[in-house]
JSON list of C-alpha atoms in Angstrom, two decimals:
[
{"chain": "A", "resi": 287, "resn": "HIS", "atom": "CA", "xyz": [-25.73, -118.12, 144.19]},
{"chain": "A", "resi": 288, "resn": "ALA", "atom": "CA", "xyz": [-26.35, -114.34, 144.13]},
{"chain": "A", "resi": 289, "resn": "GLY", "atom": "CA", "xyz": [-23.74, -111.59, 144.32]},
{"chain": "A", "resi": 290, "resn": "LEU", "atom": "CA", "xyz": [-21.67, -109.01, 142.01]},
{"chain": "A", "resi": 291, "resn": "ILE", "atom": "CA", "xyz": [-18.56, -109.52, 140.37]},
{"chain": "A", "resi": 292, "resn": "GLY", "atom": "CA", "xyz": [-16.83, -106.70, 138.53]},
{"chain": "A", "resi": 293, "resn": "GLU", "atom": "CA", "xyz": [-15.29, -106.32, 135.14]},
{"chain": "A", "resi": 294, "resn": "GLU", "atom": "CA", "xyz": [-12.84, -108.94, 135.29]},
{"chain": "A", "resi": 295, "resn": "GLY", "atom": "CA", "xyz": [-14.75, -111.17, 137.07]},
{"chain": "A", "resi": 296, "resn": "GLU", "atom": "CA", "xyz": [-15.38, -113.70, 134.06]},
{"chain": "A", "resi": 297, "resn": "ILE", "atom": "CA", "xyz": [-12.89, -116.72, 136.04]},
{"chain": "A", "resi": 298, "resn": "LEU", "atom": "CA", "xyz": [-15.35, -116.48, 139.05]},
{"chain": "A", "resi": 299, "resn": "PHE", "atom": "CA", "xyz": [-18.46, -116.60, 137.15]},
{"chain": "A", "resi": 300, "resn": "ASP", "atom": "CA", "xyz": [-17.15, -119.75, 134.84]},
{"chain": "A", "resi": 301, "resn": "THR", "atom": "CA", "xyz": [-16.05, -121.57, 137.79]},
{"chain": "A", "resi": 302, "resn": "CYS", "atom": "CA", "xyz": [-19.36, -121.31, 139.49]},
{"chain": "A", "resi": 303, "resn": "ARG", "atom": "CA", "xyz": [-21.06, -122.43, 136.15]},
{"chain": "A", "resi": 304, "resn": "GLU", "atom": "CA", "xyz": [-18.59, -125.33, 135.62]},
{"chain": "A", "resi": 305, "resn": "SER", "atom": "CA", "xyz": [-18.74, -126.46, 139.06]},
{"chain": "A", "resi": 306, "resn": "GLY", "atom": "CA", "xyz": [-22.89, -126.83, 138.32]},
{"chain": "A", "resi": 307, "resn": "VAL", "atom": "CA", "xyz": [-23.87, -123.77, 140.21]},
{"chain": "A", "resi": 308, "resn": "ASN", "atom": "CA", "xyz": [-26.96, -121.76, 138.98]},
{"chain": "A", "resi": 309, "resn": "THR", "atom": "CA", "xyz": [-25.43, -118.51, 138.11]},
{"chain": "A", "resi": 310, "resn": "GLU", "atom": "CA", "xyz": [-28.53, -116.78, 136.90]},
{"chain": "A", "resi": 311, "resn": "PHE", "atom": "CA", "xyz": [-28.77, -114.35, 139.74]},
{"chain": "A", "resi": 312, "resn": "ILE", "atom": "CA", "xyz": [-25.28, -113.17, 139.37]},
{"chain": "A", "resi": 313, "resn": "ARG", "atom": "CA", "xyz": [-24.42, -109.51, 138.33]},
{"chain": "A", "resi": 314, "resn": "ARG", "atom": "CA", "xyz": [-21.30, -108.04, 136.32]},
{"chain": "A", "resi": 315, "resn": "ILE", "atom": "CA", "xyz": [-20.89, -104.07, 137.80]},
{"chain": "A", "resi": 316, "resn": "PRO", "atom": "CA", "xyz": [-18.07, -101.79, 136.72]},
{"chain": "A", "resi": 317, "resn": "GLY", "atom": "CA", "xyz": [-15.07, -102.22, 139.07]},
{"chain": "A", "resi": 318, "resn": "LYS", "atom": "CA", "xyz": [-13.05, -104.88, 140.62]},
{"chain": "A", "resi": 319, "resn": "SER", "atom": "CA", "xyz": [-14.40, -108.08, 141.89]},
{"chain": "A", "resi": 320, "resn": "GLY", "atom": "CA", "xyz": [-14.17, -108.71, 145.54]},
{"chain": "A", "resi": 321, "resn": "HIS", "atom": "CA", "xyz": [-11.09, -111.04, 146.29]},
{"chain": "A", "resi": 322, "resn": "THR", "atom": "CA", "xyz": [-8.61, -111.92, 148.79]},
{"chain": "A", "resi": 323, "resn": "ILE", "atom": "CA", "xyz": [-4.81, -112.16, 149.53]},
{"chain": "A", "resi": 324, "resn": "ILE", "atom": "CA", "xyz": [-3.61, -115.35, 151.07]},
{"chain": "A", "resi": 325, "resn": "GLN", "atom": "CA", "xyz": [-0.36, -115.94, 153.16]},
{"chain": "A", "resi": 326, "resn": "VAL", "atom": "CA", "xyz": [0.46, -119.55, 154.06]},
{"chain": "A", "resi": 327, "resn": "ASP", "atom": "CA", "xyz": [3.06, -120.65, 156.64]},
{"chain": "A", "resi": 328, "resn": "ARG", "atom": "CA", "xyz": [4.94, -123.71, 156.56]},
{"chain": "A", "resi": 329, "resn": "SER", "atom": "CA", "xyz": [2.42, -125.43, 159.16]},
{"chain": "A", "resi": 330, "resn": "GLY", "atom": "CA", "xyz": [-0.35, -124.91, 156.55]},
{"chain": "A", "resi": 331, "resn": "GLN", "atom": "CA", "xyz": [-2.21, -122.10, 158.51]},
{"chain": "A", "resi": 332, "resn": "ASN", "atom": "CA", "xyz": [-3.41, -118.95, 156.84]},
{"chain": "A", "resi": 333, "resn": "CYS", "atom": "CA", "xyz": [-3.64, -115.07, 156.96]},
{"chain": "A", "resi": 334, "resn": "ILE", "atom": "CA", "xyz": [-6.08, -113.56, 154.80]},
{"chain": "A", "resi": 335, "resn": "LEU", "atom": "CA", "xyz": [-6.59, -110.02, 153.60]},
{"chain": "A", "resi": 336, "resn": "LEU", "atom": "CA", "xyz": [-9.83, -109.01, 152.17]},
{"chain": "A", "resi": 337, "resn": "TYR", "atom": "CA", "xyz": [-10.83, -106.79, 149.59]},
{"chain": "A", "resi": 338, "resn": "GLY", "atom": "CA", "xyz": [-14.50, -105.80, 149.40]},
{"chain": "A", "resi": 339, "resn": "GLY", "atom": "CA", "xyz": [-14.72, -104.72, 145.89]},
{"chain": "A", "resi": 340, "resn": "ALA", "atom": "CA", "xyz": [-17.99, -105.39, 144.13]},
{"chain": "A", "resi": 341, "resn": "ASN", "atom": "CA", "xyz": [-19.28, -107.45, 147.40]},
{"chain": "A", "resi": 342, "resn": "GLN", "atom": "CA", "xyz": [-19.91, -104.00, 148.93]},
{"chain": "A", "resi": 343, "resn": "SER", "atom": "CA", "xyz": [-22.10, -102.56, 146.13]},
{"chain": "A", "resi": 344, "resn": "MET", "atom": "CA", "xyz": [-25.45, -104.61, 146.65]},
{"chain": "A", "resi": 345, "resn": "THR", "atom": "CA", "xyz": [-28.23, -102.21, 146.43]},
{"chain": "A", "resi": 346, "resn": "ARG", "atom": "CA", "xyz": [-31.86, -102.95, 147.87]},
{"chain": "A", "resi": 347, "resn": "GLU", "atom": "CA", "xyz": [-33.48, -103.24, 144.53]},
{"chain": "A", "resi": 348, "resn": "TYR", "atom": "CA", "xyz": [-30.98, -106.22, 143.80]},
{"chain": "A", "resi": 349, "resn": "VAL", "atom": "CA", "xyz": [-31.61, -107.84, 146.79]},
{"chain": "A", "resi": 350, "resn": "ASP", "atom": "CA", "xyz": [-35.59, -107.67, 146.61]},
{"chain": "A", "resi": 351, "resn": "GLU", "atom": "CA", "xyz": [-34.94, -108.91, 143.21]},
{"chain": "A", "resi": 352, "resn": "VAL", "atom": "CA", "xyz": [-33.26, -112.19, 143.93]},
{"chain": "A", "resi": 353, "resn": "LEU", "atom": "CA", "xyz": [-35.07, -112.79, 147.15]},
{"chain": "A", "resi": 354, "resn": "GLY", "atom": "CA", "xyz": [-38.35, -112.31, 145.26]},
{"chain": "A", "resi": 355, "resn": "HIS", "atom": "CA", "xyz": [-37.63, -115.79, 143.47]},
{"chain": "A", "resi": 356, "resn": "PHE", "atom": "CA", "xyz": [-37.45, -117.76, 146.89]},
{"chain": "A", "resi": 357, "resn": "GLU", "atom": "CA", "xyz": [-40.20, -118.40, 149.22]},
{"chain": "A", "resi": 358, "resn": "LYS", "atom": "CA", "xyz": [-41.14, -120.18, 152.94]},
{"chain": "A", "resi": 359, "resn": "GLY", "atom": "CA", "xyz": [-38.47, -122.93, 153.93]},
{"chain": "A", "resi": 360, "resn": "ASP", "atom": "CA", "xyz": [-35.66, -122.08, 151.12]},
{"chain": "A", "resi": 361, "resn": "ILE", "atom": "CA", "xyz": [-32.33, -122.11, 152.73]},
{"chain": "A", "resi": 362, "resn": "LEU", "atom": "CA", "xyz": [-30.33, -118.81, 152.37]},
{"chain": "A", "resi": 363, "resn": "LEU", "atom": "CA", "xyz": [-26.84, -118.99, 153.37]},
{"chain": "A", "resi": 364, "resn": "LEU", "atom": "CA", "xyz": [-24.77, -115.50, 154.18]},
{"chain": "A", "resi": 365, "resn": "GLN", "atom": "CA", "xyz": [-21.42, -114.25, 155.28]},
{"chain": "A", "resi": 366, "resn": "ASN", "atom": "CA", "xyz": [-20.24, -110.96, 156.36]},
{"chain": "A", "resi": 367, "resn": "GLU", "atom": "CA", "xyz": [-18.63, -110.20, 153.06]},
{"chain": "A", "resi": 368, "resn": "ILE", "atom": "CA", "xyz": [-21.02, -108.22, 151.80]},
{"chain": "A", "resi": 369, "resn": "ASN", "atom": "CA", "xyz": [-22.71, -104.81, 152.43]},
{"chain": "A", "resi": 370, "resn": "LEU", "atom": "CA", "xyz": [-26.64, -104.83, 153.36]},
{"chain": "A", "resi": 371, "resn": "LEU", "atom": "CA", "xyz": [-26.47, -107.92, 155.58]},
{"chain": "A", "resi": 372, "resn": "ASP", "atom": "CA", "xyz": [-29.01, -106.69, 158.11]},
{"chain": "A", "resi": 373, "resn": "TYR", "atom": "CA", "xyz": [-31.33, -105.84, 155.07]},
{"chain": "A", "resi": 374, "resn": "ILE", "atom": "CA", "xyz": [-30.89, -109.08, 153.75]},
{"chain": "A", "resi": 375, "resn": "ILE", "atom": "CA", "xyz": [-31.74, -110.89, 156.71]},
{"chain": "A", "resi": 376, "resn": "ASP", "atom": "CA", "xyz": [-34.83, -108.98, 157.55]},
{"chain": "A", "resi": 377, "resn": "ARG", "atom": "CA", "xyz": [-36.32, -109.28, 154.19]},
{"chain": "A", "resi": 378, "resn": "ALA", "atom": "CA", "xyz": [-35.59, -113.23, 154.16]},
{"chain": "A", "resi": 379, "resn": "TYR", "atom": "CA", "xyz": [-37.02, -113.58, 157.54]},
{"chain": "A", "resi": 380, "resn": "GLU", "atom": "CA", "xyz": [-40.19, -111.73, 156.52]},
{"chain": "A", "resi": 381, "resn": "ARG", "atom": "CA", "xyz": [-40.25, -114.49, 153.57]},
{"chain": "A", "resi": 382, "resn": "GLY", "atom": "CA", "xyz": [-39.91, -117.41, 156.23]},
{"chain": "A", "resi": 383, "resn": "MET", "atom": "CA", "xyz": [-36.82, -118.16, 154.69]},
{"chain": "A", "resi": 384, "resn": "GLU", "atom": "CA", "xyz": [-34.34, -120.39, 156.89]},
{"chain": "A", "resi": 385, "resn": "ILE", "atom": "CA", "xyz": [-30.94, -118.16, 157.33]},
{"chain": "A", "resi": 386, "resn": "ILE", "atom": "CA", "xyz": [-27.81, -119.76, 157.97]},
{"chain": "A", "resi": 387, "resn": "LEU", "atom": "CA", "xyz": [-25.26, -117.00, 159.04]},
{"chain": "A", "resi": 388, "resn": "ASN", "atom": "CA", "xyz": [-21.52, -117.73, 158.87]},
{"chain": "A", "resi": 389, "resn": "PRO", "atom": "CA", "xyz": [-20.48, -114.25, 160.48]},
{"chain": "A", "resi": 390, "resn": "SER", "atom": "CA", "xyz": [-17.03, -113.79, 158.70]},
{"chain": "A", "resi": 391, "resn": "PRO", "atom": "CA", "xyz": [-15.16, -111.57, 158.56]},
{"chain": "A", "resi": 392, "resn": "TYR", "atom": "CA", "xyz": [-16.88, -110.37, 162.03]},
{"chain": "A", "resi": 393, "resn": "ASN", "atom": "CA", "xyz": [-16.75, -106.38, 162.33]},
{"chain": "A", "resi": 394, "resn": "HIS", "atom": "CA", "xyz": [-19.16, -103.77, 163.53]},
{"chain": "A", "resi": 395, "resn": "HIS", "atom": "CA", "xyz": [-21.51, -103.95, 160.50]},
{"chain": "A", "resi": 396, "resn": "LEU", "atom": "CA", "xyz": [-22.95, -107.27, 162.21]},
{"chain": "A", "resi": 397, "resn": "ASP", "atom": "CA", "xyz": [-24.03, -105.10, 165.13]},
{"chain": "A", "resi": 398, "resn": "SER", "atom": "CA", "xyz": [-27.09, -103.62, 163.03]},
{"chain": "A", "resi": 399, "resn": "CYS", "atom": "CA", "xyz": [-28.38, -107.21, 162.38]},
{"chain": "A", "resi": 400, "resn": "ASP", "atom": "CA", "xyz": [-30.94, -108.88, 164.30]},
{"chain": "A", "resi": 401, "resn": "PHE", "atom": "CA", "xyz": [-29.64, -112.36, 165.30]},
{"chain": "A", "resi": 402, "resn": "SER", "atom": "CA", "xyz": [-32.80, -113.77, 166.72]},
{"chain": "A", "resi": 403, "resn": "ARG", "atom": "CA", "xyz": [-33.80, -114.24, 163.06]},
{"chain": "A", "resi": 404, "resn": "ILE", "atom": "CA", "xyz": [-30.91, -116.56, 162.35]},
{"chain": "A", "resi": 405, "resn": "SER", "atom": "CA", "xyz": [-32.01, -120.28, 161.92]},
{"chain": "A", "resi": 406, "resn": "TRP", "atom": "CA", "xyz": [-28.31, -121.36, 162.13]},
{"chain": "A", "resi": 407, "resn": "PHE", "atom": "CA", "xyz": [-25.02, -120.09, 163.16]},
{"chain": "A", "resi": 408, "resn": "LEU", "atom": "CA", "xyz": [-21.70, -121.83, 161.45]},
{"chain": "A", "resi": 409, "resn": "LEU", "atom": "CA", "xyz": [-18.97, -120.36, 163.23]},
{"chain": "A", "resi": 410, "resn": "ASN", "atom": "CA", "xyz": [-15.41, -121.41, 164.55]},
{"chain": "A", "resi": 411, "resn": "GLU", "atom": "CA", "xyz": [-14.31, -120.50, 167.74]},
{"chain": "A", "resi": 412, "resn": "ILE", "atom": "CA", "xyz": [-12.63, -116.75, 167.02]},
{"chain": "A", "resi": 413, "resn": "GLU", "atom": "CA", "xyz": [-16.09, -115.77, 165.54]},
{"chain": "A", "resi": 414, "resn": "GLY", "atom": "CA", "xyz": [-17.83, -117.65, 168.29]},
{"chain": "A", "resi": 415, "resn": "TRP", "atom": "CA", "xyz": [-15.70, -115.45, 171.09]},
{"chain": "A", "resi": 416, "resn": "GLN", "atom": "CA", "xyz": [-16.40, -112.30, 168.84]},
{"chain": "A", "resi": 417, "resn": "VAL", "atom": "CA", "xyz": [-20.39, -113.15, 168.95]},
{"chain": "A", "resi": 418, "resn": "THR", "atom": "CA", "xyz": [-20.64, -114.10, 172.68]},
{"chain": "A", "resi": 419, "resn": "GLY", "atom": "CA", "xyz": [-17.61, -112.72, 174.64]},
{"chain": "A", "resi": 420, "resn": "GLU", "atom": "CA", "xyz": [-16.57, -116.33, 175.61]},
{"chain": "A", "resi": 421, "resn": "LYS", "atom": "CA", "xyz": [-13.60, -118.14, 174.77]},
{"chain": "A", "resi": 422, "resn": "GLU", "atom": "CA", "xyz": [-14.00, -121.69, 175.73]},
{"chain": "A", "resi": 423, "resn": "PRO", "atom": "CA", "xyz": [-16.11, -123.90, 173.56]},
{"chain": "A", "resi": 424, "resn": "ASP", "atom": "CA", "xyz": [-18.55, -125.26, 175.58]},
{"chain": "A", "resi": 425, "resn": "ARG", "atom": "CA", "xyz": [-19.04, -121.68, 177.16]},
{"chain": "A", "resi": 426, "resn": "ILE", "atom": "CA", "xyz": [-19.47, -120.15, 173.96]},
{"chain": "A", "resi": 427, "resn": "LEU", "atom": "CA", "xyz": [-22.25, -122.92, 172.70]},
{"chain": "A", "resi": 428, "resn": "ALA", "atom": "CA", "xyz": [-23.84, -122.33, 176.07]},
{"chain": "A", "resi": 429, "resn": "LYS", "atom": "CA", "xyz": [-24.03, -118.47, 175.59]},
{"chain": "A", "resi": 430, "resn": "LEU", "atom": "CA", "xyz": [-25.48, -118.75, 171.97]},
{"chain": "A", "resi": 431, "resn": "GLY", "atom": "CA", "xyz": [-28.15, -121.49, 173.42]},
{"chain": "A", "resi": 432, "resn": "GLU", "atom": "CA", "xyz": [-28.83, -118.46, 175.99]},
{"chain": "A", "resi": 433, "resn": "LEU", "atom": "CA", "xyz": [-28.89, -115.51, 173.48]},
{"chain": "A", "resi": 434, "resn": "TYR", "atom": "CA", "xyz": [-30.57, -117.56, 170.60]},
{"chain": "A", "resi": 435, "resn": "PRO", "atom": "CA", "xyz": [-32.74, -120.30, 171.97]},
{"chain": "A", "resi": 436, "resn": "GLU", "atom": "CA", "xyz": [-34.15, -121.22, 168.79]},
{"chain": "A", "resi": 437, "resn": "ALA", "atom": "CA", "xyz": [-31.19, -121.27, 166.51]},
{"chain": "A", "resi": 438, "resn": "ARG", "atom": "CA", "xyz": [-28.99, -123.95, 165.76]},
{"chain": "A", "resi": 439, "resn": "VAL", "atom": "CA", "xyz": [-25.28, -124.08, 166.11]},
{"chain": "A", "resi": 440, "resn": "VAL", "atom": "CA", "xyz": [-22.18, -125.70, 164.55]},
{"chain": "A", "resi": 441, "resn": "LEU", "atom": "CA", "xyz": [-19.14, -124.49, 165.99]},
{"chain": "A", "resi": 442, "resn": "THR", "atom": "CA", "xyz": [-15.70, -125.67, 164.51]},
{"chain": "A", "resi": 443, "resn": "LEU", "atom": "CA", "xyz": [-12.79, -126.39, 166.44]},
{"chain": "A", "resi": 444, "resn": "GLY", "atom": "CA", "xyz": [-9.86, -126.67, 163.88]},
{"chain": "A", "resi": 445, "resn": "GLY", "atom": "CA", "xyz": [-7.99, -129.47, 165.14]},
{"chain": "A", "resi": 446, "resn": "GLU", "atom": "CA", "xyz": [-10.80, -130.73, 167.87]},
{"chain": "A", "resi": 447, "resn": "GLY", "atom": "CA", "xyz": [-13.32, -131.08, 165.02]},
{"chain": "A", "resi": 448, "resn": "SER", "atom": "CA", "xyz": [-16.84, -129.63, 165.60]},
{"chain": "A", "resi": 449, "resn": "VAL", "atom": "CA", "xyz": [-19.87, -129.62, 167.90]},
{"chain": "A", "resi": 450, "resn": "TYR", "atom": "CA", "xyz": [-23.81, -129.21, 166.58]},
{"chain": "A", "resi": 451, "resn": "GLN", "atom": "CA", "xyz": [-26.01, -127.84, 169.06]},
{"chain": "A", "resi": 452, "resn": "TYR", "atom": "CA", "xyz": [-29.70, -127.32, 169.20]},
{"chain": "A", "resi": 453, "resn": "LYS", "atom": "CA", "xyz": [-31.13, -127.14, 172.68]},
{"chain": "A", "resi": 454, "resn": "GLU", "atom": "CA", "xyz": [-30.49, -130.10, 174.55]},
{"chain": "A", "resi": 455, "resn": "GLU", "atom": "CA", "xyz": [-29.30, -131.76, 171.63]},
{"chain": "A", "resi": 456, "resn": "GLN", "atom": "CA", "xyz": [-25.83, -132.26, 171.23]},
{"chain": "A", "resi": 457, "resn": "TYR", "atom": "CA", "xyz": [-23.37, -134.07, 168.63]},
{"chain": "A", "resi": 458, "resn": "ARG", "atom": "CA", "xyz": [-19.50, -134.15, 168.24]},
{"chain": "A", "resi": 459, "resn": "GLN", "atom": "CA", "xyz": [-17.45, -134.89, 165.27]},
{"chain": "A", "resi": 460, "resn": "GLY", "atom": "CA", "xyz": [-13.58, -135.36, 165.21]},
{"chain": "A", "resi": 461, "resn": "ILE", "atom": "CA", "xyz": [-11.14, -134.87, 162.54]},
{"chain": "A", "resi": 462, "resn": "PHE", "atom": "CA", "xyz": [-9.65, -137.05, 159.97]},
{"chain": "A", "resi": 463, "resn": "LYS", "atom": "CA", "xyz": [-6.08, -136.62, 160.13]},
{"chain": "A", "resi": 464, "resn": "VAL", "atom": "CA", "xyz": [-4.35, -135.84, 156.80]},
{"chain": "A", "resi": 465, "resn": "GLU", "atom": "CA", "xyz": [-0.79, -133.87, 156.05]},
{"chain": "A", "resi": 466, "resn": "VAL", "atom": "CA", "xyz": [-1.98, -130.44, 156.36]},
{"chain": "A", "resi": 467, "resn": "ARG", "atom": "CA", "xyz": [-0.80, -128.48, 153.32]},
{"chain": "A", "resi": 468, "resn": "ASP", "atom": "CA", "xyz": [-3.00, -125.27, 153.14]},
{"chain": "A", "resi": 469, "resn": "THR", "atom": "CA", "xyz": [-6.04, -124.59, 155.28]},
{"chain": "A", "resi": 470, "resn": "THR", "atom": "CA", "xyz": [-7.21, -121.70, 153.37]},
{"chain": "A", "resi": 471, "resn": "ALA", "atom": "CA", "xyz": [-10.72, -123.81, 152.62]},
{"chain": "A", "resi": 472, "resn": "ALA", "atom": "CA", "xyz": [-11.24, -125.58, 155.34]},
{"chain": "A", "resi": 473, "resn": "GLY", "atom": "CA", "xyz": [-13.89, -123.53, 156.67]},
{"chain": "A", "resi": 474, "resn": "ASP", "atom": "CA", "xyz": [-15.93, -122.68, 153.39]},
{"chain": "A", "resi": 475, "resn": "THR", "atom": "CA", "xyz": [-15.59, -126.51, 152.21]},
{"chain": "A", "resi": 476, "resn": "PHE", "atom": "CA", "xyz": [-17.18, -127.56, 155.76]},
{"chain": "A", "resi": 477, "resn": "THR", "atom": "CA", "xyz": [-19.88, -125.31, 155.44]},
{"chain": "A", "resi": 478, "resn": "GLY", "atom": "CA", "xyz": [-20.87, -125.85, 151.81]},
{"chain": "A", "resi": 479, "resn": "TYR", "atom": "CA", "xyz": [-20.87, -129.81, 152.56]},
{"chain": "A", "resi": 480, "resn": "PHE", "atom": "CA", "xyz": [-22.86, -129.46, 155.64]},
{"chain": "A", "resi": 481, "resn": "ILE", "atom": "CA", "xyz": [-25.44, -127.32, 154.07]},
{"chain": "A", "resi": 482, "resn": "ALA", "atom": "CA", "xyz": [-25.60, -129.83, 151.25]},
{"chain": "A", "resi": 483, "resn": "SER", "atom": "CA", "xyz": [-26.19, -132.43, 153.59]},
{"chain": "A", "resi": 484, "resn": "ILE", "atom": "CA", "xyz": [-29.39, -130.63, 155.24]},
{"chain": "A", "resi": 485, "resn": "LEU", "atom": "CA", "xyz": [-30.75, -130.20, 151.75]},
{"chain": "A", "resi": 486, "resn": "GLU", "atom": "CA", "xyz": [-30.19, -133.86, 151.17]},
{"chain": "A", "resi": 487, "resn": "GLY", "atom": "CA", "xyz": [-31.93, -134.75, 154.21]},
{"chain": "A", "resi": 488, "resn": "MET", "atom": "CA", "xyz": [-29.24, -136.49, 156.21]},
{"chain": "A", "resi": 489, "resn": "PRO", "atom": "CA", "xyz": [-29.02, -136.81, 159.95]},
{"chain": "A", "resi": 490, "resn": "VAL", "atom": "CA", "xyz": [-26.69, -134.39, 161.53]},
{"chain": "A", "resi": 491, "resn": "PRO", "atom": "CA", "xyz": [-24.26, -136.42, 162.61]},
{"chain": "A", "resi": 492, "resn": "ASP", "atom": "CA", "xyz": [-23.83, -137.86, 159.15]},
{"chain": "A", "resi": 493, "resn": "GLY", "atom": "CA", "xyz": [-23.27, -134.40, 157.76]},
{"chain": "A", "resi": 494, "resn": "LEU", "atom": "CA", "xyz": [-20.96, -133.29, 160.31]},
{"chain": "A", "resi": 495, "resn": "ARG", "atom": "CA", "xyz": [-18.81, -136.44, 159.17]},
{"chain": "A", "resi": 496, "resn": "LEU", "atom": "CA", "xyz": [-19.43, -135.74, 155.70]},
{"chain": "A", "resi": 497, "resn": "ALA", "atom": "CA", "xyz": [-18.23, -132.16, 156.13]},
{"chain": "A", "resi": 498, "resn": "ALA", "atom": "CA", "xyz": [-15.07, -133.35, 158.12]},
{"chain": "A", "resi": 499, "resn": "ARG", "atom": "CA", "xyz": [-14.22, -135.82, 155.40]},
{"chain": "A", "resi": 500, "resn": "ALA", "atom": "CA", "xyz": [-14.50, -133.19, 152.75]},
{"chain": "A", "resi": 501, "resn": "SER", "atom": "CA", "xyz": [-12.38, -130.45, 154.89]},
{"chain": "A", "resi": 502, "resn": "ALA", "atom": "CA", "xyz": [-9.85, -132.96, 155.19]},
{"chain": "A", "resi": 503, "resn": "ILE", "atom": "CA", "xyz": [-9.45, -133.63, 151.62]},
{"chain": "A", "resi": 504, "resn": "ALA", "atom": "CA", "xyz": [-9.26, -129.67, 151.21]},
{"chain": "A", "resi": 505, "resn": "VAL", "atom": "CA", "xyz": [-6.62, -129.01, 153.93]},
{"chain": "A", "resi": 506, "resn": "SER", "atom": "CA", "xyz": [-4.46, -131.93, 152.26]},
{"chain": "A", "resi": 507, "resn": "ARG", "atom": "CA", "xyz": [-4.33, -129.86, 149.07]},
{"chain": "A", "resi": 508, "resn": "ASP", "atom": "CA", "xyz": [-2.88, -126.26, 147.85]},
{"chain": "A", "resi": 509, "resn": "GLY", "atom": "CA", "xyz": [-5.11, -123.16, 147.30]},
{"chain": "A", "resi": 510, "resn": "ALA", "atom": "CA", "xyz": [-8.68, -122.15, 147.81]},
{"chain": "A", "resi": 511, "resn": "THR", "atom": "CA", "xyz": [-11.48, -122.99, 145.13]},
{"chain": "A", "resi": 512, "resn": "ALA", "atom": "CA", "xyz": [-8.85, -125.79, 143.87]},
{"chain": "A", "resi": 513, "resn": "SER", "atom": "CA", "xyz": [-8.92, -127.98, 146.82]},
{"chain": "A", "resi": 514, "resn": "ILE", "atom": "CA", "xyz": [-12.58, -128.28, 147.21]},
{"chain": "A", "resi": 515, "resn": "PRO", "atom": "CA", "xyz": [-13.15, -131.87, 146.61]},
{"chain": "A", "resi": 516, "resn": "MET", "atom": "CA", "xyz": [-16.18, -132.49, 144.40]},
{"chain": "A", "resi": 517, "resn": "ARG", "atom": "CA", "xyz": [-19.20, -135.10, 145.83]},
{"chain": "A", "resi": 518, "resn": "GLU", "atom": "CA", "xyz": [-17.69, -138.13, 144.48]},
{"chain": "A", "resi": 519, "resn": "GLU", "atom": "CA", "xyz": [-14.41, -137.71, 146.02]},
{"chain": "A", "resi": 520, "resn": "VAL", "atom": "CA", "xyz": [-15.99, -137.66, 149.52]},
{"chain": "A", "resi": 521, "resn": "ARG", "atom": "CA", "xyz": [-16.99, -140.86, 151.05]},
{"chain": "A", "resi": 522, "resn": "LEU", "atom": "CA", "xyz": [-19.43, -141.58, 154.25]}
]
């Protein structure tokens, strides 16, 4: 993992390290870490307020330093919670990296990004609408295929599961029904597990199923990071 944390960010650093994440590229800077304020209603749905903090303090020098350790074929996962996203995409593309983008939260900063350089889009229905202008899942997928024909797409549909699309290839995965307590980390859990499945060389249908199972466990628990299951908890 690479990123910037504030002066009080030790708990974030420790959580990554204790979870087995390589923390050598995490830097501490003056000020506050990026964080969220999360409201959860009685049905388990959430409303998230985002404070950028240290996440908005990326420099080109730091980006170049981190990317200098990676090469063609390495995978880079990005979300729109940091500044310089366009610069990061361009430099990673030049290095031949496989770029996975979750365009969340969607805002005008994404307008400066060259989406033709994205290898994978992982997004939900709302983000799909924001990127394409289409609201129906099938039309979102069709538009993404038209705009970015070389990109692979995973569209998550909440209670309707998820869909993978690449050119003429398409797979659908339903949800595993559980009692929902808190949906806060559902998308992040799905994304993490699906990308892990890619790194492990799993077939896409198996990766979707693994990610769906992990997300089901996460939404059955309270909290964000604390709700994400460890790998040994998730069965195919």
